[in-house]
XYZ file of C-alpha atoms in Angstrom:
186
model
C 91.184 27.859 102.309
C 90.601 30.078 99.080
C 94.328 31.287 100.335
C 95.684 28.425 100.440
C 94.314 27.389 96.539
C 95.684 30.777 95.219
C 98.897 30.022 96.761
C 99.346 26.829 95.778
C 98.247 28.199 91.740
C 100.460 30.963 92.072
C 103.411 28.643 93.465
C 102.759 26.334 90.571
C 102.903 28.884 87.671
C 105.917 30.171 89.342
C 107.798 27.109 89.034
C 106.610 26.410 85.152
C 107.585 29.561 84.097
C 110.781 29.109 86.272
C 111.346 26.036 83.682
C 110.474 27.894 81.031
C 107.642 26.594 80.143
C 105.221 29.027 79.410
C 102.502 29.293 76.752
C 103.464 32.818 74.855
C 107.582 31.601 74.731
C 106.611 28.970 71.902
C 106.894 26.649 75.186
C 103.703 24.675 76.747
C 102.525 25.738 79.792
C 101.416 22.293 80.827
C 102.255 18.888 79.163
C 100.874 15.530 77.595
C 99.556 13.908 80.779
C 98.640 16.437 83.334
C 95.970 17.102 85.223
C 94.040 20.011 85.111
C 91.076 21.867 86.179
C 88.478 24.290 83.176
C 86.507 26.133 85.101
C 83.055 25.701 83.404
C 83.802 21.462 82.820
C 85.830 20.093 85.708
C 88.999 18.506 85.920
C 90.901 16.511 83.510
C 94.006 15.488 81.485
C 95.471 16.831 78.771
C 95.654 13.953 75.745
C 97.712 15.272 73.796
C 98.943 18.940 72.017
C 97.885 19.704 68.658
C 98.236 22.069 66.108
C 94.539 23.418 64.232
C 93.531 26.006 61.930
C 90.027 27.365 62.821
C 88.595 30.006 61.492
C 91.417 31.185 59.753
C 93.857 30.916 62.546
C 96.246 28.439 63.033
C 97.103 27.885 66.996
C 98.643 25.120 69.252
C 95.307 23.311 71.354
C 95.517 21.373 74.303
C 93.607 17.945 73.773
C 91.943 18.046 76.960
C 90.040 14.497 77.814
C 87.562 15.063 80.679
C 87.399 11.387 82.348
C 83.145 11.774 83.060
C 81.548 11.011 79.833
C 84.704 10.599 77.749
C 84.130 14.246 76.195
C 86.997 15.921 74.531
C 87.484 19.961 74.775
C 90.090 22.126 72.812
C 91.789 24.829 74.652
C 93.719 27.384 72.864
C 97.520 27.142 74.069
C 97.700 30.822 74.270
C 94.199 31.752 76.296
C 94.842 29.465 79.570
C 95.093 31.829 81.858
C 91.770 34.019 80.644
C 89.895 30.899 80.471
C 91.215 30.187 83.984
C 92.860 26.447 83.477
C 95.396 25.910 86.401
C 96.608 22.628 87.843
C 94.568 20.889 89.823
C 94.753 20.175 93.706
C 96.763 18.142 95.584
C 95.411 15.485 97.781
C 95.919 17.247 100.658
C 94.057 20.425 99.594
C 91.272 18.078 98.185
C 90.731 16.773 101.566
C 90.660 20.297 103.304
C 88.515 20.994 100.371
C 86.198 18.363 101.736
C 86.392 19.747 105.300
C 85.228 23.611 104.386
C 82.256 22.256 102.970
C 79.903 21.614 106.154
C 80.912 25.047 107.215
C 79.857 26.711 103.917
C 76.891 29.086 104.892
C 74.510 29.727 101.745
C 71.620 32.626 100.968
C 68.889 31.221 98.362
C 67.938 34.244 96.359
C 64.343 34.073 95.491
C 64.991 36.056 92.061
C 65.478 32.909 88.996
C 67.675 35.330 87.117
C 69.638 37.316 89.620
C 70.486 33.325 91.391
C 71.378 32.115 88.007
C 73.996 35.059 87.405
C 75.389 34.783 90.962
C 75.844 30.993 90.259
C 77.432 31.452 87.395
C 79.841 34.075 88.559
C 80.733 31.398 91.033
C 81.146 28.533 88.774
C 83.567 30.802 86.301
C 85.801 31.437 89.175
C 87.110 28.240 89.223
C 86.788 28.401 93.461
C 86.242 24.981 94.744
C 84.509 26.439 97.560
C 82.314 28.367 95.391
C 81.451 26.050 93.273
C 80.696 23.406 96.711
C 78.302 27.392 97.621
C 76.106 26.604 94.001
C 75.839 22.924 95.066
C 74.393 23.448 98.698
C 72.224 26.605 97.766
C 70.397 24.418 94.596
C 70.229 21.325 96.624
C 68.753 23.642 99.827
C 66.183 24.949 97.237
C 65.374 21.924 95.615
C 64.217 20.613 99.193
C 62.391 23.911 100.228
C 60.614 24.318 96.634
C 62.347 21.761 93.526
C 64.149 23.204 90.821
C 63.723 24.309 87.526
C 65.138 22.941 84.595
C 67.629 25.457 84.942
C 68.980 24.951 88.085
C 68.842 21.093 87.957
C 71.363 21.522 84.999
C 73.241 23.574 87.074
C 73.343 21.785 89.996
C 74.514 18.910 87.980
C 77.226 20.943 86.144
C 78.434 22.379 89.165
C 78.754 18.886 90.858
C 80.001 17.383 87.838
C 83.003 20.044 88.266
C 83.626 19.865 92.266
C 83.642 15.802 92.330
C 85.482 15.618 89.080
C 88.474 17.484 90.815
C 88.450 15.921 93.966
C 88.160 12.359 91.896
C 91.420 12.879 89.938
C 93.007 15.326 93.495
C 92.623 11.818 95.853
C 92.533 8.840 93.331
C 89.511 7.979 94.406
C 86.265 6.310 92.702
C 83.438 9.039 90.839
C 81.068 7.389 93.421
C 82.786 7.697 96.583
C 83.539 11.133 96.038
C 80.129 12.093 95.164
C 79.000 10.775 98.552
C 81.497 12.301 100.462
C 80.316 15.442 98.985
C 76.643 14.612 99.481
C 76.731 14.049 102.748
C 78.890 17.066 103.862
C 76.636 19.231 101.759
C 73.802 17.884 103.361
């Protein structure tokens, strides 16, 4: 599965830059409309393009509107690809997506901070699967021993992310998703 994600990113930035459409050309990388997946907030759609000066520097932002809590988050043109943006799924890959996840095997560190950093790792790599990894280990522990505040935020972060993707990847409702996920994490 991870294979087939990479391959479908890599396929996708091949064909925008085919167009010519890439971020350090003076061209956008993605446009008013799209759907696309931050690692660290979940999937969304980019509201608009604008042009700020913060902090001195004056640089082209994508407007991107994440659909969960109507929040709005700026994303500098020109850093996409460190920050790790990328197009999101399609429905088929969302449903595959939705198949690895009873198979995912998971080892609960005992350690707070050494599980927190190994979450997080996760989370930033903008895996799917990984993320669904964070999602079964916290809910494992929270049945075995609860969370902390912590990892309850987390949990909730990295769920937030995962169903927000698979919401917008198979037009489906916030709700339906989230069970679908539920139970195969389960």
């Amino acid at each position: 599965m991870r294979g087939l994600l990479c391959t479908f990113i890599l396929h996708s930035k091949k064909n925008l830059i085919q167009r010519g459409r890439t971020a350090g050309k003076g061209y956008f990388m993605f446009q008013v409309g799209d759907c696309i997946a931050h690692p660290m907030h979940g999937a969304g759609v980019i509201d608009g393009i604008e042009e700020r000066r913060i902090n001195g520097v004056t640089r082209q932002y994508y407007m991107f509107k994440l659909p969960v809590g109507g929040m709005t988050v700026m994303i500098p043109v020109d850093h996409c690809d460190e920050v790790g943006v990328r197009p999101i799924i399609d429905e088929q890959q969302a449903d595959e997506v939705l198949e690895q996840l009873t198979k995912i095997e998971v080892d609960v560190t005992q350690n707070w901070n050494r599980r927190y950093r190994e979450n997080m790792l996760r989370i930033k790599s903008g895996d799917l699967l990984e993320v669904a990894r964070v999602i079964k280990c916290l809910m494992q522990r929270d049945s075995e021993k609860g969370l902390s505040t912590g990892d309850r935020k987390m949990l909730r972060s990295a769920k937030q992310i995962l169903i927000s993707e698979l919401v917008l990847s198979k037009n489906s409702g916030y709700e339906e998703v989230e069970e679908e996920v539920n139970a195969a994490l389960a």
